Amino acid sequence: GISLCTVLHSLFRVFKKTSGSGHITLYLGKRDFVDYVDSVEAVDGVIKVDPSGLNGRNVFVCLACTFRYGSEDIIGLPMRRNIWIQHLQLYPSTGENATKSPMLEFLLKKVGKQGYPFSFQLPTNLPCSVALQPVPNSTGKVQFFFRTLGTDEVIDKQDTCHLIIRKIQFAPVNNRPGFKVHISKQLMMTDKTVHLEASLEKEIYYHGDPITVNIKINNETTKVVKKIKVSIEQLTNVVLYSSDTYIKTVCSEEFGETINANSTFERSFQITPLLANNRDKWGLAVDGCLKDEETHLASTTLSQGDNEMQGILVSYQVKVSLVVCGGGDVTVELPLTLMSPVSAGDHSVL
């Protein structure tokens, strides 16, 4: 039969980082941790400690959610703040052992007697890993990282190691219909009305999926609708001491549909927002990545509604505009949820 160790090897890929002195090594079974909105996966791992070179000093592990934002200041660094940070003493052991999950059992068996387990529980009001495409001399990033400390007094850089992880948004699978919005507008120089209804085919779209927008028009006026514009905007709120907002159009198409006076129209249109078409847009939010991996547009920030979040919060909207000859535009906006296809039990690097 297949041994438990073989099964665990197939489930967990081991990530490790060793301090410069070689006395401390951090082990993780994964670097992506899923935010389920009402809870977050426990972030656990193992520290291997070689006490021979520590000279009686303690060893701590720290997990932090950091926020960097703004232009470089006079010393060449943007503003940085720890939104959340927690420390645990691992050596000498305090007797508070982490719950032994299958992954921790696997890592402890791999590391041996010098392994010390740890587990962190992230709160639900932290943003997911996200970054802004950098403006020259400026930055914006929410990042989670581990840091091991070789002492509780003076920190020796040779006895520290860092490893970045990601908090990624869980995308529930559902095929419920999306939002529907209706607007009636009286055009200039006429007492008649144009009725515009727009709706999304489903509630959640994944990155790379074509987004279907259903449009119904009842033109009661003597004016002619000469074309239809469909666009998708990313709205990014940077929330800390104050709030900055970026609105970036990530996809826009025009359709040369003519809706004559006193006529109706009904049709579905598809557009697909892709990061590949927006790489030159500074301030655009993208999902956090590890090293030089490919990423995509940032996923919609989901929350329970009553939790106040700090950091970089992302949402999307679809805009449908009718361009009317001599009558101005008629526009509706629909909220859009755009996500990475991360489901329960899926912890792969996206």
mmCIF file of C-alpha atoms in Angstrom:
data_model
loop_
_atom_site.group_PDB
_atom_site.id
_atom_site.type_symbol
_atom_site.label_atom_id
_atom_site.label_comp_id
_atom_site.label_asym_id
_atom_site.label_seq_id
_atom_site.Cartn_x
_atom_site.Cartn_y
_atom_site.Cartn_z
ATOM 1 C CA GLY A 1 0.000 0.000 0.000
ATOM 2 C CA ILE A 2 0.894 3.684 -0.134
ATOM 3 C CA SER A 3 2.473 5.042 3.041
ATOM 4 C CA LEU A 4 1.093 8.093 4.850
ATOM 5 C CA CYS A 5 4.393 9.873 4.244
ATOM 6 C CA THR A 6 4.036 9.369 0.475
ATOM 7 C CA VAL A 7 0.510 10.755 0.563
ATOM 8 C CA LEU A 8 1.606 13.809 2.557
ATOM 9 C CA HIS A 9 4.507 14.436 0.178
ATOM 10 C CA SER A 10 1.986 14.564 -2.660
ATOM 11 C CA LEU A 11 -0.202 17.027 -0.730
ATOM 12 C CA PHE A 12 2.412 19.405 0.688
ATOM 13 C CA ARG A 13 5.298 21.139 -0.981
ATOM 14 C CA VAL A 14 7.829 22.210 1.616
ATOM 15 C CA PHE A 15 9.030 25.805 1.611
ATOM 16 C CA LYS A 16 11.961 26.700 3.825
ATOM 17 C CA LYS A 17 14.174 29.658 4.647
ATOM 18 C CA THR A 18 17.354 29.462 6.710
ATOM 19 C CA SER A 19 19.003 32.255 8.687
ATOM 20 C CA GLY A 20 22.465 33.458 7.692
ATOM 21 C CA SER A 21 24.009 31.733 10.690
ATOM 22 C CA GLY A 22 22.282 28.451 9.866
ATOM 23 C CA HIS A 23 20.911 28.141 13.404
ATOM 24 C CA ILE A 24 17.250 28.809 12.521
ATOM 25 C CA THR A 25 15.189 27.398 9.629
ATOM 26 C CA LEU A 26 11.540 28.199 8.858
ATOM 27 C CA TYR A 27 9.402 25.437 7.258
ATOM 28 C CA LEU A 28 5.980 25.899 5.659
ATOM 29 C CA GLY A 29 3.824 23.399 3.803
ATOM 30 C CA LYS A 30 2.282 26.137 1.621
ATOM 31 C CA ARG A 31 2.474 29.882 1.067
ATOM 32 C CA ASP A 32 -1.126 30.590 0.033
ATOM 33 C CA PHE A 33 -3.756 30.843 2.769
ATOM 34 C CA VAL A 34 -7.426 31.258 1.949
ATOM 35 C CA ASP A 35 -9.728 33.936 3.343
ATOM 36 C CA TYR A 36 -13.267 32.523 3.561
ATOM 37 C CA VAL A 37 -14.714 35.950 4.574
ATOM 38 C CA ASP A 38 -15.994 34.727 7.974
ATOM 39 C CA SER A 39 -12.732 32.905 8.781
ATOM 40 C CA VAL A 40 -9.166 32.542 7.518
ATOM 41 C CA GLU A 41 -7.121 29.372 7.217
ATOM 42 C CA ALA A 42 -4.736 28.842 10.119
ATOM 43 C CA VAL A 43 -1.177 29.782 9.184
ATOM 44 C CA ASP A 44 1.046 27.122 10.649
ATOM 45 C CA GLY A 45 4.538 25.774 10.219
ATOM 46 C CA VAL A 46 7.648 24.590 12.017
ATOM 47 C CA ILE A 47 10.866 26.282 13.139
ATOM 48 C CA LYS A 48 14.020 24.173 13.342
ATOM 49 C CA VAL A 49 16.349 25.485 16.025
ATOM 50 C CA ASP A 50 20.007 24.587 16.522
ATOM 51 C CA PRO A 51 20.632 25.883 20.062
ATOM 52 C CA SER A 52 24.407 25.375 19.894
ATOM 53 C CA GLY A 53 24.966 28.816 18.323
ATOM 54 C CA LEU A 54 22.305 30.821 20.144
ATOM 55 C CA ASN A 55 24.223 31.285 23.410
ATOM 56 C CA GLY A 56 21.079 30.896 25.494
ATOM 57 C CA ARG A 57 19.023 33.419 23.519
ATOM 58 C CA ASN A 58 15.300 32.926 22.862
ATOM 59 C CA VAL A 59 13.771 32.329 19.436
ATOM 60 C CA PHE A 60 10.546 34.011 18.316
ATOM 61 C CA VAL A 61 8.490 33.750 15.156
ATOM 62 C CA CYS A 62 6.561 36.786 13.944
ATOM 63 C CA LEU A 63 3.763 37.049 11.362
ATOM 64 C CA ALA A 64 2.932 40.519 10.100
ATOM 65 C CA CYS A 65 0.567 42.150 7.615
ATOM 66 C CA THR A 66 2.390 45.220 6.327
ATOM 67 C CA PHE A 67 1.154 48.139 4.266
ATOM 68 C CA ARG A 68 3.450 50.261 2.134
ATOM 69 C CA TYR A 69 2.139 53.274 0.310
ATOM 70 C CA GLY A 70 3.117 56.624 -1.103
ATOM 71 C CA SER A 71 6.011 58.419 -2.718
ATOM 72 C CA GLU A 72 9.539 58.081 -1.472
ATOM 73 C CA ASP A 73 10.346 60.554 1.276
ATOM 74 C CA ILE A 74 13.589 62.375 1.934
ATOM 75 C CA ILE A 75 15.331 59.183 3.045
ATOM 76 C CA GLY A 76 14.147 57.257 -0.006
ATOM 77 C CA LEU A 77 11.481 55.098 1.646
ATOM 78 C CA PRO A 78 7.674 55.055 1.311
ATOM 79 C CA MET A 79 5.435 54.981 4.367
ATOM 80 C CA ARG A 80 5.289 51.547 5.953
ATOM 81 C CA ARG A 81 2.954 50.374 8.678
ATOM 82 C CA ASN A 82 2.179 47.044 10.294
ATOM 83 C CA ILE A 83 -1.600 46.674 10.030
ATOM 84 C CA TRP A 84 -1.400 43.537 12.172
ATOM 85 C CA ILE A 85 1.513 41.761 13.867
ATOM 86 C CA GLN A 86 1.847 38.869 16.306
ATOM 87 C CA HIS A 87 4.859 37.215 17.983
ATOM 88 C CA LEU A 88 5.207 33.717 19.433
ATOM 89 C CA GLN A 89 8.103 32.421 21.505
ATOM 90 C CA LEU A 90 9.125 28.977 20.270
ATOM 91 C CA TYR A 91 12.457 28.330 21.984
ATOM 92 C CA PRO A 92 12.697 27.622 24.808
ATOM 93 C CA SER A 93 9.234 26.141 24.540
ATOM 94 C CA THR A 94 6.523 27.890 26.557
ATOM 95 C CA GLY A 95 4.445 24.705 26.656
ATOM 96 C CA GLU A 96 1.749 26.176 24.375
ATOM 97 C CA ASN A 97 1.914 23.676 21.562
ATOM 98 C CA ALA A 98 0.164 24.313 18.254
ATOM 99 C CA THR A 99 -2.670 21.970 17.314
ATOM 100 C CA LYS A 100 -1.125 19.159 15.313
ATOM 101 C CA SER A 101 -2.663 19.382 11.855
ATOM 102 C CA PRO A 102 -1.648 16.738 9.265
ATOM 103 C CA MET A 103 0.679 19.298 7.690
ATOM 104 C CA LEU A 104 2.364 20.080 11.021
ATOM 105 C CA GLU A 105 2.771 16.371 11.743
ATOM 106 C CA PHE A 106 4.405 15.955 8.342
ATOM 107 C CA LEU A 107 6.755 18.918 8.848
ATOM 108 C CA LEU A 108 7.711 17.827 12.375
ATOM 109 C CA LYS A 109 8.540 14.367 11.103
ATOM 110 C CA LYS A 110 10.670 15.898 8.363
ATOM 111 C CA VAL A 111 12.492 18.341 10.664
ATOM 112 C CA GLY A 112 13.073 15.973 13.583
ATOM 113 C CA LYS A 113 13.650 16.636 17.273
ATOM 114 C CA GLN A 114 14.821 20.212 16.741
ATOM 115 C CA GLY A 115 11.430 21.232 15.275
ATOM 116 C CA TYR A 116 9.028 23.532 17.109
ATOM 117 C CA PRO A 117 5.489 23.957 15.684
ATOM 118 C CA PHE A 118 3.556 27.219 15.562
ATOM 119 C CA SER A 119 0.129 28.358 14.414
ATOM 120 C CA PHE A 120 -1.303 31.844 13.780
ATOM 121 C CA GLN A 121 -4.950 32.757 13.342
ATOM 122 C CA LEU A 122 -5.391 35.814 11.138
ATOM 123 C CA PRO A 123 -8.366 38.093 11.915
ATOM 124 C CA THR A 124 -11.094 38.462 9.300
ATOM 125 C CA ASN A 125 -10.698 42.226 8.843
ATOM 126 C CA LEU A 126 -7.312 42.118 7.098
ATOM 127 C CA PRO A 127 -7.130 42.772 3.347
ATOM 128 C CA CYS A 128 -5.813 40.128 0.994
ATOM 129 C CA SER A 129 -2.383 40.350 -0.623
ATOM 130 C CA VAL A 130 -2.520 43.038 -3.284
ATOM 131 C CA ALA A 131 -0.177 45.525 -4.955
ATOM 132 C CA LEU A 132 -0.539 48.648 -7.059
ATOM 133 C CA GLN A 133 1.321 48.741 -10.354
ATOM 134 C CA PRO A 134 4.063 51.142 -9.320
ATOM 135 C CA VAL A 135 4.143 54.777 -10.218
ATOM 136 C CA PRO A 136 7.759 55.978 -10.580
ATOM 137 C CA ASN A 137 9.148 56.698 -7.079
ATOM 138 C CA SER A 138 5.961 55.425 -5.460
ATOM 139 C CA THR A 139 4.556 52.164 -4.172
ATOM 140 C CA GLY A 140 1.437 50.530 -2.798
ATOM 141 C CA LYS A 141 1.354 47.019 -1.363
ATOM 142 C CA VAL A 142 -0.322 44.833 1.266
ATOM 143 C CA GLN A 143 2.008 41.973 2.160
ATOM 144 C CA PHE A 144 2.133 39.160 4.726
ATOM 145 C CA PHE A 145 5.491 37.855 5.871
ATOM 146 C CA PHE A 146 7.138 35.612 8.457
ATOM 147 C CA ARG A 147 10.179 36.682 10.389
ATOM 148 C CA THR A 148 12.146 34.654 12.892
ATOM 149 C CA LEU A 149 14.044 36.425 15.648
ATOM 150 C CA GLY A 150 17.055 34.930 17.358
ATOM 151 C CA THR A 151 16.662 36.957 20.528
ATOM 152 C CA ASP A 152 14.182 39.039 22.512
ATOM 153 C CA GLU A 153 16.719 41.813 23.169
ATOM 154 C CA VAL A 154 19.242 42.592 20.435
ATOM 155 C CA ILE A 155 18.323 41.222 16.999
ATOM 156 C CA ASP A 156 21.266 39.772 15.080
ATOM 157 C CA LYS A 157 20.471 39.810 11.356
ATOM 158 C CA GLN A 158 22.425 36.594 10.949
ATOM 159 C CA ASP A 159 19.871 34.889 13.185
ATOM 160 C CA THR A 160 16.794 36.090 11.299
ATOM 161 C CA CYS A 161 15.017 34.871 8.176
ATOM 162 C CA HIS A 162 12.051 36.211 6.197
ATOM 163 C CA LEU A 163 9.469 34.432 4.064
ATOM 164 C CA ILE A 164 6.520 36.070 2.291
ATOM 165 C CA ILE A 165 3.122 34.356 2.209
ATOM 166 C CA ARG A 166 -0.165 35.351 0.574
ATOM 167 C CA LYS A 167 -3.705 35.693 1.831
ATOM 168 C CA ILE A 168 -5.996 34.974 -1.101
ATOM 169 C CA GLN A 169 -9.734 35.476 -1.396
ATOM 170 C CA PHE A 170 -12.008 32.445 -1.485
ATOM 171 C CA ALA A 171 -14.334 32.592 -4.487
ATOM 172 C CA PRO A 172 -17.576 30.726 -3.773
ATOM 173 C CA VAL A 173 -18.949 28.891 -6.784
ATOM 174 C CA ASN A 174 -22.447 30.013 -7.663
ATOM 175 C CA ASN A 175 -24.400 30.644 -10.820
ATOM 176 C CA ARG A 176 -26.938 33.036 -9.365
ATOM 177 C CA PRO A 177 -27.911 35.884 -11.707
ATOM 178 C CA GLY A 178 -25.920 39.061 -11.313
ATOM 179 C CA PHE A 179 -27.112 42.589 -10.637
ATOM 180 C CA LYS A 180 -29.805 44.239 -12.754
ATOM 181 C CA VAL A 181 -30.151 48.019 -13.062
ATOM 182 C CA HIS A 182 -32.811 50.057 -14.870
ATOM 183 C CA ILE A 183 -32.751 53.757 -15.681
ATOM 184 C CA SER A 184 -35.195 56.037 -17.504
ATOM 185 C CA LYS A 185 -33.884 59.330 -18.835
ATOM 186 C CA GLN A 186 -35.626 62.176 -20.585
ATOM 187 C CA LEU A 187 -33.402 63.506 -23.331
ATOM 188 C CA MET A 188 -32.705 67.116 -24.196
ATOM 189 C CA MET A 189 -35.184 68.889 -26.441
ATOM 190 C CA THR A 190 -37.776 66.164 -26.027
ATOM 191 C CA ASP A 191 -40.463 65.207 -23.542
ATOM 192 C CA LYS A 192 -40.000 61.503 -24.230
ATOM 193 C CA THR A 193 -37.832 58.965 -22.436
ATOM 194 C CA VAL A 194 -35.152 56.356 -23.150
ATOM 195 C CA HIS A 195 -35.394 53.266 -20.930
ATOM 196 C CA LEU A 196 -32.165 51.313 -20.410
ATOM 197 C CA GLU A 197 -31.925 48.032 -18.499
ATOM 198 C CA ALA A 198 -28.593 46.245 -18.013
ATOM 199 C CA SER A 199 -27.903 43.020 -16.140
ATOM 200 C CA LEU A 200 -25.065 40.568 -15.586
ATOM 201 C CA GLU A 201 -25.558 36.934 -16.501
ATOM 202 C CA LYS A 202 -24.130 35.697 -13.182
ATOM 203 C CA GLU A 203 -23.001 36.999 -9.802
ATOM 204 C CA ILE A 204 -19.310 36.031 -9.814
ATOM 205 C CA TYR A 205 -16.858 36.032 -12.700
ATOM 206 C CA TYR A 206 -13.347 34.622 -12.655
ATOM 207 C CA HIS A 207 -10.279 36.313 -14.110
ATOM 208 C CA GLY A 208 -10.077 35.571 -17.827
ATOM 209 C CA ASP A 209 -13.768 34.742 -18.212
ATOM 210 C CA PRO A 210 -15.764 36.763 -20.744
ATOM 211 C CA ILE A 211 -18.302 38.915 -18.891
ATOM 212 C CA THR A 212 -21.786 38.794 -20.382
ATOM 213 C CA VAL A 213 -23.839 41.996 -20.138
ATOM 214 C CA ASN A 214 -27.506 41.797 -21.138
ATOM 215 C CA ILE A 215 -28.954 45.069 -22.449
ATOM 216 C CA LYS A 216 -32.565 46.069 -23.115
ATOM 217 C CA ILE A 217 -33.471 49.458 -24.611
ATOM 218 C CA ASN A 218 -36.844 51.082 -25.190
ATOM 219 C CA ASN A 219 -36.322 54.312 -27.112
ATOM 220 C CA GLU A 220 -39.577 56.297 -26.908
ATOM 221 C CA THR A 221 -37.986 59.484 -28.273
ATOM 222 C CA THR A 222 -37.461 60.864 -31.771
ATOM 223 C CA LYS A 223 -33.679 60.648 -31.222
ATOM 224 C CA VAL A 224 -31.419 57.872 -32.547
ATOM 225 C CA VAL A 225 -29.058 55.880 -30.352
ATOM 226 C CA LYS A 226 -25.964 55.601 -32.526
ATOM 227 C CA LYS A 227 -23.769 53.286 -30.436
ATOM 228 C CA ILE A 228 -23.413 51.429 -27.137
ATOM 229 C CA LYS A 229 -20.347 51.593 -24.897
ATOM 230 C CA VAL A 230 -19.632 48.801 -22.400
ATOM 231 C CA SER A 231 -16.722 49.220 -20.011
ATOM 232 C CA ILE A 232 -15.389 47.771 -16.754
ATOM 233 C CA GLU A 233 -13.797 49.959 -14.098
ATOM 234 C CA GLN A 234 -11.605 48.956 -11.179
ATOM 235 C CA LEU A 235 -12.183 51.047 -8.054
ATOM 236 C CA THR A 236 -9.329 50.900 -5.548
ATOM 237 C CA ASN A 237 -9.610 52.489 -2.104
ATOM 238 C CA VAL A 238 -6.365 52.962 -0.198
ATOM 239 C CA VAL A 239 -7.479 53.212 3.418
ATOM 240 C CA LEU A 240 -5.153 54.172 6.239
ATOM 241 C CA TYR A 241 -5.008 57.586 7.884
ATOM 242 C CA SER A 242 -6.895 59.036 4.938
ATOM 243 C CA SER A 243 -8.572 57.490 1.910
ATOM 244 C CA ASP A 244 -7.283 57.713 -1.670
ATOM 245 C CA THR A 245 -9.338 56.341 -4.548
ATOM 246 C CA TYR A 246 -8.163 55.175 -7.953
ATOM 247 C CA ILE A 247 -10.626 54.524 -10.779
ATOM 248 C CA LYS A 248 -9.101 52.710 -13.734
ATOM 249 C CA THR A 249 -10.898 51.487 -16.855
ATOM 250 C CA VAL A 250 -9.609 47.951 -17.401
ATOM 251 C CA CYS A 251 -11.746 47.089 -20.442
ATOM 252 C CA SER A 252 -13.873 49.150 -22.824
ATOM 253 C CA GLU A 253 -15.584 48.376 -26.124
ATOM 254 C CA GLU A 254 -17.941 50.257 -28.419
ATOM 255 C CA PHE A 255 -20.653 48.532 -30.394
ATOM 256 C CA GLY A 256 -22.086 50.284 -33.433
ATOM 257 C CA GLU A 257 -25.686 49.362 -32.773
ATOM 258 C CA THR A 258 -28.347 51.786 -34.026
ATOM 259 C CA ILE A 259 -31.595 52.035 -32.120
ATOM 260 C CA ASN A 260 -33.999 54.134 -34.121
ATOM 261 C CA ALA A 261 -36.675 56.440 -32.751
ATOM 262 C CA ASN A 262 -39.687 54.720 -31.186
ATOM 263 C CA SER A 263 -38.105 51.279 -31.246
ATOM 264 C CA THR A 264 -36.804 48.616 -28.881
ATOM 265 C CA PHE A 265 -33.576 46.661 -28.727
ATOM 266 C CA GLU A 266 -32.335 43.623 -26.802
ATOM 267 C CA ARG A 267 -28.930 41.923 -27.007
ATOM 268 C CA SER A 268 -26.106 40.419 -24.943
ATOM 269 C CA PHE A 269 -22.519 41.636 -25.204
ATOM 270 C CA GLN A 270 -19.305 40.050 -23.943
ATOM 271 C CA ILE A 271 -16.102 41.794 -22.870
ATOM 272 C CA THR A 272 -13.045 40.360 -21.105
ATOM 273 C CA PRO A 273 -10.830 42.439 -18.782
ATOM 274 C CA LEU A 274 -7.223 41.202 -18.744
ATOM 275 C CA LEU A 275 -4.111 42.450 -17.001
ATOM 276 C CA ALA A 276 -2.186 41.841 -20.241
ATOM 277 C CA ASN A 277 -4.053 44.793 -21.774
ATOM 278 C CA ASN A 278 -3.439 47.097 -18.800
ATOM 279 C CA ARG A 279 0.227 46.738 -17.879
ATOM 280 C CA ASP A 280 0.959 50.397 -18.645
ATOM 281 C CA LYS A 281 -1.627 51.736 -16.178
ATOM 282 C CA TRP A 282 0.010 53.052 -13.024
ATOM 283 C CA GLY A 283 -2.014 52.652 -9.838
ATOM 284 C CA LEU A 284 -3.867 49.573 -11.105
ATOM 285 C CA ALA A 285 -4.394 46.965 -8.365
ATOM 286 C CA VAL A 286 -3.127 43.426 -9.007
ATOM 287 C CA ASP A 287 -3.194 40.328 -6.831
ATOM 288 C CA GLY A 288 -0.045 39.817 -4.795
ATOM 289 C CA CYS A 289 2.520 37.452 -6.270
ATOM 290 C CA LEU A 290 5.509 35.539 -4.982
ATOM 291 C CA LYS A 291 8.852 36.454 -6.587
ATOM 292 C CA ASP A 292 8.443 37.047 -10.335
ATOM 293 C CA GLU A 293 5.349 34.930 -10.925
ATOM 294 C CA GLU A 294 2.627 36.033 -13.310
ATOM 295 C CA THR A 295 -0.368 37.609 -11.633
ATOM 296 C CA HIS A 296 -3.666 39.152 -12.728
ATOM 297 C CA LEU A 297 -6.048 41.952 -11.872
ATOM 298 C CA ALA A 298 -6.755 42.155 -8.157
ATOM 299 C CA SER A 299 -9.719 40.159 -6.926
ATOM 300 C CA THR A 300 -12.736 41.909 -5.447
ATOM 301 C CA THR A 301 -12.329 42.493 -1.712
ATOM 302 C CA LEU A 302 -15.037 40.581 0.147
ATOM 303 C CA SER A 303 -15.980 41.368 3.737
ATOM 304 C CA GLN A 304 -18.752 40.746 6.232
ATOM 305 C CA GLY A 305 -19.821 44.355 5.894
ATOM 306 C CA ASP A 306 -19.367 45.441 9.513
ATOM 307 C CA ASN A 307 -15.610 44.863 9.614
ATOM 308 C CA GLU A 308 -13.472 47.948 9.110
ATOM 309 C CA MET A 309 -10.520 47.127 6.883
ATOM 310 C CA GLN A 310 -7.331 49.050 6.300
ATOM 311 C CA GLY A 311 -5.005 48.705 3.363
ATOM 312 C CA ILE A 312 -5.950 48.359 -0.304
ATOM 313 C CA LEU A 313 -9.600 47.477 -1.000
ATOM 314 C CA VAL A 314 -10.728 46.602 -4.534
ATOM 315 C CA SER A 315 -14.104 46.553 -6.298
ATOM 316 C CA TYR A 316 -15.355 46.622 -9.892
ATOM 317 C CA GLN A 317 -18.290 48.014 -11.802
ATOM 318 C CA VAL A 318 -19.689 47.625 -15.303
ATOM 319 C CA LYS A 319 -20.776 50.802 -17.075
ATOM 320 C CA VAL A 320 -23.186 50.775 -20.004
ATOM 321 C CA SER A 321 -23.613 54.032 -21.931
ATOM 322 C CA LEU A 322 -25.909 54.864 -24.826
ATOM 323 C CA VAL A 323 -24.596 57.578 -27.144
ATOM 324 C CA VAL A 324 -27.620 59.479 -28.490
ATOM 325 C CA CYS A 325 -27.477 61.788 -31.505
ATOM 326 C CA GLY A 326 -28.032 65.307 -30.171
ATOM 327 C CA GLY A 327 -29.348 64.052 -26.867
ATOM 328 C CA GLY A 328 -26.384 63.265 -24.611
ATOM 329 C CA ASP A 329 -25.563 59.926 -22.985
ATOM 330 C CA VAL A 330 -27.652 57.504 -20.937
ATOM 331 C CA THR A 331 -25.494 55.538 -18.464
ATOM 332 C CA VAL A 332 -26.027 52.789 -15.874
ATOM 333 C CA GLU A 333 -23.528 51.183 -13.494
ATOM 334 C CA LEU A 334 -23.616 47.614 -12.174
ATOM 335 C CA PRO A 335 -21.483 46.177 -9.342
ATOM 336 C CA LEU A 336 -19.229 43.347 -10.566
ATOM 337 C CA THR A 337 -17.494 40.659 -8.513
ATOM 338 C CA LEU A 338 -14.273 39.558 -10.216
ATOM 339 C CA MET A 339 -12.309 36.785 -8.503
ATOM 340 C CA SER A 340 -9.561 34.227 -8.761
ATOM 341 C CA PRO A 341 -10.971 30.693 -9.035
ATOM 342 C CA VAL A 342 -9.946 29.715 -5.490
ATOM 343 C CA SER A 343 -12.309 27.162 -4.001
ATOM 344 C CA ALA A 344 -12.229 25.232 -0.741
ATOM 345 C CA GLY A 345 -9.216 22.960 -0.652
ATOM 346 C CA ASP A 346 -7.537 24.682 -3.590
ATOM 347 C CA HIS A 347 -4.298 26.207 -2.366
ATOM 348 C CA SER A 348 -2.304 26.194 -5.583
ATOM 349 C CA VAL A 349 -0.210 29.175 -6.647
ATOM 350 C CA LEU A 350 -2.404 31.202 -8.978
#
